[in-house]
XYZ file of C-alpha atoms in Angstrom:
646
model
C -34.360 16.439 18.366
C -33.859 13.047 16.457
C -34.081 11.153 20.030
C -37.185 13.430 21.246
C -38.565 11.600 18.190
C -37.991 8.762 18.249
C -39.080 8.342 22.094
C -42.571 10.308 21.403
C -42.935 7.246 18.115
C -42.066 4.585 20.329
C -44.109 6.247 23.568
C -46.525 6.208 20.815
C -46.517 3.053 19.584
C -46.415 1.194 22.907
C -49.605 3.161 23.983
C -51.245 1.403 20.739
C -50.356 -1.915 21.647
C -51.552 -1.850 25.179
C -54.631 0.142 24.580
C -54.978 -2.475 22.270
C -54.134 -5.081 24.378
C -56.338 -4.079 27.001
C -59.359 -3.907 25.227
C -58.990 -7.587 24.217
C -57.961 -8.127 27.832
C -60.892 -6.093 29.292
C -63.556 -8.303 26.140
C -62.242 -11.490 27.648
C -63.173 -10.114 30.995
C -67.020 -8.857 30.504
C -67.959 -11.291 28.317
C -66.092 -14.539 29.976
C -67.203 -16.033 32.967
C -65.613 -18.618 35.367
C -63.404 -20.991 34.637
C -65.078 -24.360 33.679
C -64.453 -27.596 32.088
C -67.329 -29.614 30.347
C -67.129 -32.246 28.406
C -64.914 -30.920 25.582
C -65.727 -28.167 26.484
C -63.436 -25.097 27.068
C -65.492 -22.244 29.017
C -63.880 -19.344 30.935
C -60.742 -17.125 31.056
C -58.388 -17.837 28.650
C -55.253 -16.629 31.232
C -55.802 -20.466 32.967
C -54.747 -21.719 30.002
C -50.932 -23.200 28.831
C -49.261 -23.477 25.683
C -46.538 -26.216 25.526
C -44.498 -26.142 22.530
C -43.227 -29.946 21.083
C -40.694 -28.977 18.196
C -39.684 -30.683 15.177
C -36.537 -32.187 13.836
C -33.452 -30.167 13.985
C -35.462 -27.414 15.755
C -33.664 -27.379 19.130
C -30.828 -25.596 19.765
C -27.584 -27.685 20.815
C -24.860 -26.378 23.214
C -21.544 -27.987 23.863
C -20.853 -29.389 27.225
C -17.039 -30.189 26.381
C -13.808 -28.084 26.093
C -12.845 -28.616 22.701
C -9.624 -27.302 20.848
C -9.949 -27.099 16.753
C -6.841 -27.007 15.473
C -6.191 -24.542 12.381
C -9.049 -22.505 13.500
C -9.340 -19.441 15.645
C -12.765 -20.905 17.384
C -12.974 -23.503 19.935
C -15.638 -25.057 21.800
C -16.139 -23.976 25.099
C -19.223 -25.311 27.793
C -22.624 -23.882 26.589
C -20.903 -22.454 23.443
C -23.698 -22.859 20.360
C -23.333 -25.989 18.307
C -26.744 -26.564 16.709
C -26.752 -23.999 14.665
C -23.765 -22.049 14.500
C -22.654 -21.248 11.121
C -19.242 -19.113 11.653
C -18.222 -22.817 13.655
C -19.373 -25.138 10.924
C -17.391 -22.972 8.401
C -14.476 -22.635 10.098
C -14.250 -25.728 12.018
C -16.213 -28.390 10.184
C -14.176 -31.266 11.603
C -14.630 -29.856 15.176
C -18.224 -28.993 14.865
C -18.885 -32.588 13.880
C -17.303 -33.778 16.935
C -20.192 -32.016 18.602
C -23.137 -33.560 16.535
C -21.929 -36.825 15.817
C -23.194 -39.872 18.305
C -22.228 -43.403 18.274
C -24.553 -44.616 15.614
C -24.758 -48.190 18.229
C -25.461 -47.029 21.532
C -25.946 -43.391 20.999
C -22.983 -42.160 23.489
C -21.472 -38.737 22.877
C -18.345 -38.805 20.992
C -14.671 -39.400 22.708
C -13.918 -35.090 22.650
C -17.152 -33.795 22.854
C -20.958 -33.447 23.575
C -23.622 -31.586 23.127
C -26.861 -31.034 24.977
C -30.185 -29.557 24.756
C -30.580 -25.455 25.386
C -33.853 -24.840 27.425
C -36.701 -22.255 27.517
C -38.107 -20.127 24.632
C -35.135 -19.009 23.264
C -33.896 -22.645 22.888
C -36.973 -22.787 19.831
C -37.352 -19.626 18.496
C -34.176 -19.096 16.433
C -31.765 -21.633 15.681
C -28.876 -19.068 14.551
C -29.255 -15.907 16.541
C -28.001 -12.669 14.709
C -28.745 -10.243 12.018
C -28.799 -12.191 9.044
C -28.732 -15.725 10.200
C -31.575 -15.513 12.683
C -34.573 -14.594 10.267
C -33.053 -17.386 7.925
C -32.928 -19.797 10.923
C -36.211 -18.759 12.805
C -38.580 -21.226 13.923
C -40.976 -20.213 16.558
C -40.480 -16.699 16.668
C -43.494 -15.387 14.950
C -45.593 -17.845 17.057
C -44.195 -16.437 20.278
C -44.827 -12.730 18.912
C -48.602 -13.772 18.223
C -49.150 -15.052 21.778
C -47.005 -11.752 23.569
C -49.385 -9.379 21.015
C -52.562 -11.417 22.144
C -51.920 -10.617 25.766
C -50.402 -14.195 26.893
C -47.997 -14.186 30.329
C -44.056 -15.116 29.904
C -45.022 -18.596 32.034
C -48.366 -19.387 29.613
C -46.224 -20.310 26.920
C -43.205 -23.037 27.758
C -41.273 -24.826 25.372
C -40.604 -28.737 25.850
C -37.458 -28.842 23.788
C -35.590 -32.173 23.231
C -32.336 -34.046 22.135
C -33.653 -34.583 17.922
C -30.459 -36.671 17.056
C -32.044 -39.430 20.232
C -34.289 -42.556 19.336
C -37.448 -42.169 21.908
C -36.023 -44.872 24.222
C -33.144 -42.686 24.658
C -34.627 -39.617 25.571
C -35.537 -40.906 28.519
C -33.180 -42.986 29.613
C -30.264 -40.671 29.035
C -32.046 -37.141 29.758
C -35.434 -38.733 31.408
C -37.138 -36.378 29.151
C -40.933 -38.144 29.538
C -40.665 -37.552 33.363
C -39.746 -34.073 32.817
C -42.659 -33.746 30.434
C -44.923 -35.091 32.368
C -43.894 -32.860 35.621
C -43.916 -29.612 33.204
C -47.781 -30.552 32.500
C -48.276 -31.008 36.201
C -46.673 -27.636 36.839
C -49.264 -25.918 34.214
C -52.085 -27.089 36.174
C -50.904 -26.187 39.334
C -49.366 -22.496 38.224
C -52.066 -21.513 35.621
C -55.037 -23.437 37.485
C -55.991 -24.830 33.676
C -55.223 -27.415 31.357
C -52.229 -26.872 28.637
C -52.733 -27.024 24.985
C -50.347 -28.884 23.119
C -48.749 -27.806 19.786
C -46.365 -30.259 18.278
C -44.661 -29.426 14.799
C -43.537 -32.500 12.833
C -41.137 -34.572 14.879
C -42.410 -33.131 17.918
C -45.793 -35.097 17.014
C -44.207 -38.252 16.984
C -42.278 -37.340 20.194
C -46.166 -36.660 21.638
C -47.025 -39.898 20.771
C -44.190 -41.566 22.575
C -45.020 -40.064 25.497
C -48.759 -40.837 25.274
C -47.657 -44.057 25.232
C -45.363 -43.903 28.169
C -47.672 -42.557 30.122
C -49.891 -45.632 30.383
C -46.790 -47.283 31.531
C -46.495 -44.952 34.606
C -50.051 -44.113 35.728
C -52.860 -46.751 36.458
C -55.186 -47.266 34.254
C -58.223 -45.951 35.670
C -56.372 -42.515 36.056
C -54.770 -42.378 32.785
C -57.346 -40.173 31.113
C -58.385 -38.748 34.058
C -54.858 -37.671 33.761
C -55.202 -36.498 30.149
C -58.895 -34.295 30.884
C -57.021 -32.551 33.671
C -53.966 -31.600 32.279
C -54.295 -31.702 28.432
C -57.157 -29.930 26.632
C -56.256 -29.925 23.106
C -53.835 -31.424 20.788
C -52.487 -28.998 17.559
C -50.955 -30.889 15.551
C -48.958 -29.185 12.712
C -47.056 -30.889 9.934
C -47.300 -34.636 11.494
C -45.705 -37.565 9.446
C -48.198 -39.963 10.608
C -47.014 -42.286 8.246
C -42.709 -41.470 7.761
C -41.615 -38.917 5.713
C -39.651 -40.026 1.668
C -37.076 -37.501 2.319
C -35.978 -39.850 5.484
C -34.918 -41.916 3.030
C -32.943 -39.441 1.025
C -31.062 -38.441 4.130
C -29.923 -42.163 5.046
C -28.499 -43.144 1.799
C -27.292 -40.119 -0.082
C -27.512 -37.668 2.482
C -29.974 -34.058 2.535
C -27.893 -31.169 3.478
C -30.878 -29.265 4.670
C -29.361 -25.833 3.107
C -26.324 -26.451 5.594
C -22.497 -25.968 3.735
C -21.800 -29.232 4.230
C -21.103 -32.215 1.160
C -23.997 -34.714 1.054
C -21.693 -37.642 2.059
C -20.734 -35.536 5.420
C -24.660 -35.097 5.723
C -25.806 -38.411 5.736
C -22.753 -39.163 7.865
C -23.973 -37.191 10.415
C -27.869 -38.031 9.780
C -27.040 -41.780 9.978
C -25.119 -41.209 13.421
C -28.631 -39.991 15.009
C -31.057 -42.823 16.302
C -33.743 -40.301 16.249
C -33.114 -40.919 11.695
C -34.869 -44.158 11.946
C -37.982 -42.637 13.786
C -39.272 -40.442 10.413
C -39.029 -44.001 7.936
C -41.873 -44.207 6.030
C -44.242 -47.432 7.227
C -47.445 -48.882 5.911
C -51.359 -47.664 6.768
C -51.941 -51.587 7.050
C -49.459 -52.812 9.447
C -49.177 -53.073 13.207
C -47.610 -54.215 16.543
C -48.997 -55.283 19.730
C -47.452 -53.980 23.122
C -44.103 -55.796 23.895
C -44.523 -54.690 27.726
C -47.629 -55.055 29.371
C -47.807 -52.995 33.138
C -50.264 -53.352 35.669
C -51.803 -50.720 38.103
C -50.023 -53.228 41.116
C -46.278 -52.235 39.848
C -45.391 -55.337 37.948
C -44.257 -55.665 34.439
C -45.042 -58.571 32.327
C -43.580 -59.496 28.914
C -45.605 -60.204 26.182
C -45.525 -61.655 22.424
C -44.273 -58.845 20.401
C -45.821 -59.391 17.251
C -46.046 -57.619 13.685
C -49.398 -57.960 11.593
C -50.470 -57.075 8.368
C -53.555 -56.912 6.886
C -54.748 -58.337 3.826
C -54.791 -55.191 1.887
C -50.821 -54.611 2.505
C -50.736 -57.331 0.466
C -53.368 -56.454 -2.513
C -51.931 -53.337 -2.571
C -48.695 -52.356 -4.530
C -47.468 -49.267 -2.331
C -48.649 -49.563 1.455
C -50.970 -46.866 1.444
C -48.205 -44.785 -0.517
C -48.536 -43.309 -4.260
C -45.890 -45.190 -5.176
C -42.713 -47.376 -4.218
C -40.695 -45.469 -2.352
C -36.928 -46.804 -3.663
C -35.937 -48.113 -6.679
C -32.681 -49.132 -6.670
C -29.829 -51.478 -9.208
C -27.564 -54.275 -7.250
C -24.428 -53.283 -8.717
C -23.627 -57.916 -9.834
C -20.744 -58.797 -12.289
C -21.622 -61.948 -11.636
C -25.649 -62.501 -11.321
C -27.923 -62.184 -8.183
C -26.041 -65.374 -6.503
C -23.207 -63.175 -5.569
C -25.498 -61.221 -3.126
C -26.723 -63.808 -0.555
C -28.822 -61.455 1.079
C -30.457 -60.389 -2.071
C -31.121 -63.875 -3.252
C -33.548 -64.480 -0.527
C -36.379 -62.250 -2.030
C -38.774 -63.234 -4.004
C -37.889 -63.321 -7.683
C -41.124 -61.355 -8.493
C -39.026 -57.853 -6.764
C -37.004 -57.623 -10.038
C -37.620 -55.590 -12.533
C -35.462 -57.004 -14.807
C -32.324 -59.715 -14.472
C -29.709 -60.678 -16.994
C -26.486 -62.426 -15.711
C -23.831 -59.477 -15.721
C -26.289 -56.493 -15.997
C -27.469 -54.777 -12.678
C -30.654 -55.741 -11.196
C -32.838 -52.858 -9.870
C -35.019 -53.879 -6.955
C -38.217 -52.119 -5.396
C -39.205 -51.541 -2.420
C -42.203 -50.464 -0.369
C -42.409 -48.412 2.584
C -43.265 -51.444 4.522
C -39.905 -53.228 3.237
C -38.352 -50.155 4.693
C -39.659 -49.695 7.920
C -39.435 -54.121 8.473
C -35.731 -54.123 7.696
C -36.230 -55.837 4.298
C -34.961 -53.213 2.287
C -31.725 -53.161 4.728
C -31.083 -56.595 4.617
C -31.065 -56.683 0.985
C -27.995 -54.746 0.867
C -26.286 -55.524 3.626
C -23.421 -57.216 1.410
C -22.352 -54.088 0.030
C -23.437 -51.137 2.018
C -21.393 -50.918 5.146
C -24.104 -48.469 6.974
C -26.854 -51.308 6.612
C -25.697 -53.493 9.611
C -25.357 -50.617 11.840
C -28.992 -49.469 10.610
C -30.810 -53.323 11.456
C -28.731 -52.710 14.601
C -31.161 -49.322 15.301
C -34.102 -50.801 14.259
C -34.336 -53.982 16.149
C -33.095 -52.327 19.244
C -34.939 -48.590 19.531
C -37.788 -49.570 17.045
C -39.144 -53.211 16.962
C -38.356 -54.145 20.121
C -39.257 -51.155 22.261
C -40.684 -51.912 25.850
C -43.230 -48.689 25.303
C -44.368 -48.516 21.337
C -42.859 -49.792 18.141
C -43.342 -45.753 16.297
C -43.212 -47.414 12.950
C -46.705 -48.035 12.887
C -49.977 -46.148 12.476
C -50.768 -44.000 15.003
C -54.452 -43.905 16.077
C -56.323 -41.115 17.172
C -54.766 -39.906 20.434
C -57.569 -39.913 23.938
C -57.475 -36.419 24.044
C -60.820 -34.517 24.100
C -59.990 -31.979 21.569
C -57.603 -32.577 18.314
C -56.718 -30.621 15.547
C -54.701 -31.778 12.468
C -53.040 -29.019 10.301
C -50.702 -29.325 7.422
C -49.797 -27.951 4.283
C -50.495 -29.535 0.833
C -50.508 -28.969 -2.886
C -47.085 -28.496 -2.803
C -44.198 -30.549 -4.962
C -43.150 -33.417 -2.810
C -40.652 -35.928 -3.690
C -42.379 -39.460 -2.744
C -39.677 -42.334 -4.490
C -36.427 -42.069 -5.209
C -34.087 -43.846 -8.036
C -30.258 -45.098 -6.591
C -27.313 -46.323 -8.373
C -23.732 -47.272 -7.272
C -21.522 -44.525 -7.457
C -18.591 -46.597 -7.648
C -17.184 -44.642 -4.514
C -16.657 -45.530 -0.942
C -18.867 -45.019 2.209
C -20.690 -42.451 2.918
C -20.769 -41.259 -1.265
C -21.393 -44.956 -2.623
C -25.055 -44.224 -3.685
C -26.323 -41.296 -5.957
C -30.103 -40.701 -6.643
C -30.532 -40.888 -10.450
C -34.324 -39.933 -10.342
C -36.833 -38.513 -8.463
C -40.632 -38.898 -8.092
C -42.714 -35.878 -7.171
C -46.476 -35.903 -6.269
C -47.818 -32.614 -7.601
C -51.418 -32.039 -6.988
C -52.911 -35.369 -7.641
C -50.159 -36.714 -10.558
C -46.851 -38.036 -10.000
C -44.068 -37.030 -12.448
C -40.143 -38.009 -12.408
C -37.862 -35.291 -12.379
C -37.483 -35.265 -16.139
C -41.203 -34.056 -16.315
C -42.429 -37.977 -17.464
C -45.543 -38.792 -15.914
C -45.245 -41.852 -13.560
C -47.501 -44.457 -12.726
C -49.245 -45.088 -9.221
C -51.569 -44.293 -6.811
C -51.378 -40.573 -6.430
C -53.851 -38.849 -3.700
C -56.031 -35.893 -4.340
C -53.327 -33.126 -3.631
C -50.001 -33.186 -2.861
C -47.884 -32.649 0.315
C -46.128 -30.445 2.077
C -42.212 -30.346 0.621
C -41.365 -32.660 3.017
C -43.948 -34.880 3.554
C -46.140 -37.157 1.589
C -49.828 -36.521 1.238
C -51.175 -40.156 2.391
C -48.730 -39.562 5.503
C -49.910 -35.814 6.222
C -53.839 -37.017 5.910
C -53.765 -40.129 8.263
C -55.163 -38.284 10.649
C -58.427 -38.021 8.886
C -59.217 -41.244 10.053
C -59.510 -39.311 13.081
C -62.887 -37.769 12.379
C -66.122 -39.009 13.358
C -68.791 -40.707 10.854
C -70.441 -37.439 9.400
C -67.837 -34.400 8.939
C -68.614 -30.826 7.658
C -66.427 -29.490 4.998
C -65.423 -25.867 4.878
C -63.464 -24.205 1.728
C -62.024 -20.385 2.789
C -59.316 -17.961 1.514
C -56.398 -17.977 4.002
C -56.594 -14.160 3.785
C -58.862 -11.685 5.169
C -62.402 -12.402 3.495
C -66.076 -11.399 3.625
C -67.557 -14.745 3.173
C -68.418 -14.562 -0.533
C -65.527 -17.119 -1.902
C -66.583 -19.414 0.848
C -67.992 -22.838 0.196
C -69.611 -25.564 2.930
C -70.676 -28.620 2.433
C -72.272 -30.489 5.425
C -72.624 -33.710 7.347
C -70.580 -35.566 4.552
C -70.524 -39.208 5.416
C -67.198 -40.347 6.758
C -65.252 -44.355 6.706
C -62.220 -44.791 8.341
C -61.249 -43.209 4.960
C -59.931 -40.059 3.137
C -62.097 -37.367 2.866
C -62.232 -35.124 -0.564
C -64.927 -32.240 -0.937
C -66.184 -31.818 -4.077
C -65.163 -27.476 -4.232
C -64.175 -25.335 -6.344
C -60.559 -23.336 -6.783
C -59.814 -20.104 -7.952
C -55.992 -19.948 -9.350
C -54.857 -17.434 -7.751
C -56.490 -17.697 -4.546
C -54.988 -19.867 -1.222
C -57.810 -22.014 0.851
C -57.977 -23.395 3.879
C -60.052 -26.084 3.796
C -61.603 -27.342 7.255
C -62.944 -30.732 7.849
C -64.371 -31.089 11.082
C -66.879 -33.117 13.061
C -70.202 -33.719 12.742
C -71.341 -36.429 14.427
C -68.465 -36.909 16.630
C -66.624 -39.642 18.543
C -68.496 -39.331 21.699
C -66.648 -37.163 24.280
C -64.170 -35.814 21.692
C -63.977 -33.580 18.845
C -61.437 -33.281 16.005
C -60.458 -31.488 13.199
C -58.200 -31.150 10.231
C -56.832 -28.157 8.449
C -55.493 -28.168 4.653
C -53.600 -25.224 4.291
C -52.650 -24.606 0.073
C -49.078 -23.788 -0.779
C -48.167 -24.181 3.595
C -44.600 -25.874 3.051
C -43.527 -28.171 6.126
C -41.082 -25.802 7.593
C -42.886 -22.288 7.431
C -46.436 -23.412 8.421
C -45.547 -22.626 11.918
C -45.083 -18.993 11.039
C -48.161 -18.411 8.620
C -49.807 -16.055 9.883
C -53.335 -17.334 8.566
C -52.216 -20.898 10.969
C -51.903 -18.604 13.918
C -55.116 -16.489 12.915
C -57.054 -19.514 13.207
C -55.440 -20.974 16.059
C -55.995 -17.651 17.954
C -60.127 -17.821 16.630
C -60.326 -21.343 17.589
C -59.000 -20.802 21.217
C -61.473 -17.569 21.553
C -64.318 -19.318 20.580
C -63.758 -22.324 22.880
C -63.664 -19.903 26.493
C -66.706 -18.307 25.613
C -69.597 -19.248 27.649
C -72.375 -18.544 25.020
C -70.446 -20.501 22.031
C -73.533 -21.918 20.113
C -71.184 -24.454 17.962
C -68.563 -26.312 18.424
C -65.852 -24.495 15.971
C -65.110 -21.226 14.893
C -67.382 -19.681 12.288
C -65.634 -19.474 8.648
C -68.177 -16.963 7.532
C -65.965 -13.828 7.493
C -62.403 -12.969 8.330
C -61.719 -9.277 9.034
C -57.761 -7.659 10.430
C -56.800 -8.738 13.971
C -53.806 -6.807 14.100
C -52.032 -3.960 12.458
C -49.860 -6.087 10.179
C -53.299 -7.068 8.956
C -54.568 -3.474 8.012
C -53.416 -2.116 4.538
C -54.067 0.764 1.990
C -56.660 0.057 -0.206
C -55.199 2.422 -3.557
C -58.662 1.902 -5.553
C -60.579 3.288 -2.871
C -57.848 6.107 -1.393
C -58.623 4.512 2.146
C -57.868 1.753 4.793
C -58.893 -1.433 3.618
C -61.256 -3.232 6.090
C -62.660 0.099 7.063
C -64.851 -1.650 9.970
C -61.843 -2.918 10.964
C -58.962 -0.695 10.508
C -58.375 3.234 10.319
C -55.866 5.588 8.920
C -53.644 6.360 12.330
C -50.440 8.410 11.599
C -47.545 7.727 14.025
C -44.225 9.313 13.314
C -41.855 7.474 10.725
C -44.499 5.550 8.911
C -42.858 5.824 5.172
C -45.837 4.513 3.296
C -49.858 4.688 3.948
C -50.232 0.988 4.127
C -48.196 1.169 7.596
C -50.211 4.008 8.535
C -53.497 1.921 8.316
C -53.846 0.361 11.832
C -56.503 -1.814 13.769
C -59.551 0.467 15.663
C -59.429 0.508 18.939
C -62.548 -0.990 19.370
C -61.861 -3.969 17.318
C -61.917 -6.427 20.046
C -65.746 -5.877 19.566
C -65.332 -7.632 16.561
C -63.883 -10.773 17.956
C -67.859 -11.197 19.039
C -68.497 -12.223 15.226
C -66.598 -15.584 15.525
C -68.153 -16.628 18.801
């Protein structure tokens, strides 16, 4: 009887979903016509399209391509056994597991016993740790993927372009030719799908989008290159992008971030420092730039040019290169004055905060003194990592044949771009060191920290700081001035939209229009209610001509979880719908209103003894609900609704 159940609930159930499914399916259908491109322009149906995934740092599953015996442990390594992330293995076989991870932190080779590779497909992003408890702990893409299966999207509509995240972007391609691949998986799209792909990068990922960008004008001619890019790319998503570095990067190299992992911070920032790919999320400055080392021509020849590294004036005026404040403060551990430290003794005597013969000397340093090697070379004397780190940066950084990444990135040629990231959120932005009296990898502790917390910066004691705080706060993980680079993206006039991230009917939502727009941050004079979460939409205009861009500020959207928030994927979803429909009378997604657009949406309302969303959703028993709230499910007519945000 219990199994006759169970079979009719999930017979049930799955009847929902497709009926469901199909009446989105069947919508697209009768109210989409053919398949066209115009000129940013998305119109037709929406089963042409792609979805490549880009992940983030440390969001790629690892596998070991070695046979590797641990002694005094029950687990080896075998090929294609997990590395990256398997817990039980980094519990019970720390020593081994680091094997695995751990590259040569000169030329990136694998280490002596072992070496790990890359998983591939889906299931390479989605969780990190597959199983009961660890895989809801260590899920990444998951609740994206879910989204695009509920919505109706094919198995091949969504691929995944994971990537070696412990590489510098040179390496990926020479070792695993990754930008070739990348570039055949968009060609692939087109060809299988018979539309363009839509790109969504999560943090790393974005910079890893941007190296290939840049790449790309290396292999095609010019005169095809954004032929290349309309045909094959139609919109950049952005989510979580350190345009600018990240603080915590800085954490990681000299006193090492765990990341939640059992491991001891000195065996963390062993293992961070080993990666090239550490050096690729420094913070940099707004202000400073590079020209092109390599210069190629459509003919096939390769000419080197004058690699050169420009400031403007305002790096200079300024005290924090486009950052609240500096980013490390840190003492020079002299007994016998600052002439003991060659290396230190070549800055200029204006970096000290204070000097007495016999007393340490704490120095400060900006994000540009980080990202240029100054920082590095002033203690080189007594921090045996430091050589190792110029080593990276010269040779994967500042002299790379394709793009020096440690400078501002400017909007990408892609017709359509949207920016989305989380703020308001405590952020640590400069950091305090001191000599810990002990030996590499544990000879630094952080003393203090500085957090940006919307619009102030305060220490960790709770003292307010001085600087140049921005009008909200970051992510967790990254800086706010980093996260809102890309609203130098937007054209000269932008609209301004303030919304709740949950369901709404439009009367909490604010808009003000064609807001005049410099090269500059953008901040909307709105209103807040406490207890509400906004989304607040900036979008163009009076756009760059041929393109169109936008940013989202999520509130409270941490840099991790933003790729699951379900009000993210909501809007994605909206944004996408609107695009493909032929009659689309502007150019984003109304804001107006926000009703349920799936049964996870739908709730009991207990003041009103009914469905909340009653237009929406409708009280639909299915056996083994165990509260009315699961009982409430979408109408199956609500892909009518969907008309309201065309």
């Amino acid at each position: 009887m219990t199994n006759d159940r169970e079979t009719k609930k999930s017979i049930m159930g799955g009847d929902e979903r497709e009926h469901r499914r199909l009446a989105m399916t069947l919508a697209a259908v009768l109210l989409l016509g053919a398949f066209q491109l115009g000129e940013g322009e998305l119109k037709g149906n929406y089963s042409k399209l792609s979805g490549i995934i880009i992940p983030g740092f440390a969001s790629t599953q690892l596998r070991a391509w070695s046979i590797l015996d641990c002694p005094y442990s029950p687990l080896d390594f075998n090929p294609l056994d997990l590395v990256w992330l398997d817990t039980t293995k980094l519990l019970s076989a720390v020593n081994c597991w680091l094997k695995c991870m751990l590259l040569d932190p000169y030329n990136q080779t694998d280490h002596p016993e072992c070496k790990s590779r890359p998983d591939s497909g889906l299931s390479a992003i989605t969780e990190l740790d597959p199983g009961y408890i660890t895989g809801p702990l260590s899920s990444v893409w998951k609740e994206w993927v879910k989204w695009c299966i509920e919505f109706g999207i094919e198995a091949n509509g969504i691929i995944a372009a994971p990537y070696d995240w412990r590489l510098s972007p040179s390496m990926l391609e020479e070792r695993d030719l990754y930008f070739y691949k990348l570039k055949q998986t968009f060609e692939t799209a087109l060809k299988l799908r018979g539309g363009p792909s839509i790109v969504f990068a999560h943090s790393l990922g974005n910079n890893v989008f941007r190296y290939f960008l840049e790449w790309l004008k290396l292999e095609i001619a010019p005169k095809q290159y954004i032929q290349w890019l309309d045909d094959h790319i139609y919109a950049f998503f952005a989510v979580g992008a350190p345009l600018l570095g990240s603080t915590e990067t800085v954490k990681g190299m000299l006193s090492g971030n765990t990341f939640g992992l059992p491991v001891s911070e000195g065996t963390a920032r062993l293992m961070f420092n080993s990666f090239g790919s550490s050096l690729w999320m420094m913070p940099f400055s707004k202000y400073c730039r590079a020209d092109a080392m390599y210069l190629k021509h459509f003919s096939g020849g390769i000419r080197k040019g004058p690699n050169t590294y420009q400031c403007e004036q305002k790096e200079f005026q300024s005290n924090y290169s486009g950052f609240s404040t500096n980013i490390i403060n840190i003492e020079i551990p002299s007994t016998r004055g600052i002439d003991a430290y060659p290396s230190v003794s070549e800055f200029s005597q204006t970096n000290y905060s204070s000097m007495e013969c016999g007393l340490p000397t704490q120095l400060s340093f900006s994000a540009r003194e980080i990202s240029d090697g100054t920082f590095f070379k002033a203690i080189e004397d007594y921090d045996s990592d430091s050589k190792r780190t110029l080593h990276q940066l010269k040779k994967s950084y500042h002299d790379d044949p394709v793009l020096n990444p440690l400078t501002p990135w400017d909007r990408p040629p892609i017709k359509n771009v949207f920016c989305i990231y989380g703020v308001d959120s405590r952020t640590e932005v400069g950091y305090y060191f001191a000599p810990s009296g002990k030996p590499y990898p544990d000879n630094w502790i952080i003393t203090d920290v500085i957090y940006e917390i919307e619009g102030s910066l305060v220490s960790r004691s709770g003292n307010q700081v001085e600087g140049n705080p921005g009008p909200a706060s970051g992510d967790e993980t990254v800086p706010y001035h980093s996260l809102s680079w890309c609203k130098t993206w937007l054209g000269p006039r932008v609209n301004i939209t303030r919304a709740p991230q949950s369901e709404h009917d439009g009367s909490d939502v604010q808009v003000e229009l064609n807001v005049e727009h410099h090269d500059e941050d953008v901040v909307p004079n709105m209103t807040r209610s406490p207890r509400v979460k906004y989304i607040t939409y900036y979008e163009d205009s009076e756009s760059i001509p041929g393109k169109r861009t936008a940013v989202w500020e999520l509130d409270k959207a941490n840099h991790r979880n933003i790729v699951r928030s379900p009000a993210l994927m909501r809007e994605l979803w909206l944004q996408i719908w609107h695009d493909i429909h032929a009659d689309s009378p502007s150019k984003f997604v109304s804001k107006a209103k926000r009703g349920p657009l799936r049964d996870d949406d739908c709730y009991w309302d207990y003041g009103k003894a009914r469905c909340a969303w009653p237009e929406y959703c409708e009280y639909r028993y299915v056996f083994g609900d165990v509260h009315l709230g699961q009982s409430c499910r979408l109408r199956n007519s609500s892909a009518d609704a969907l008309l309201h945000y065309v």
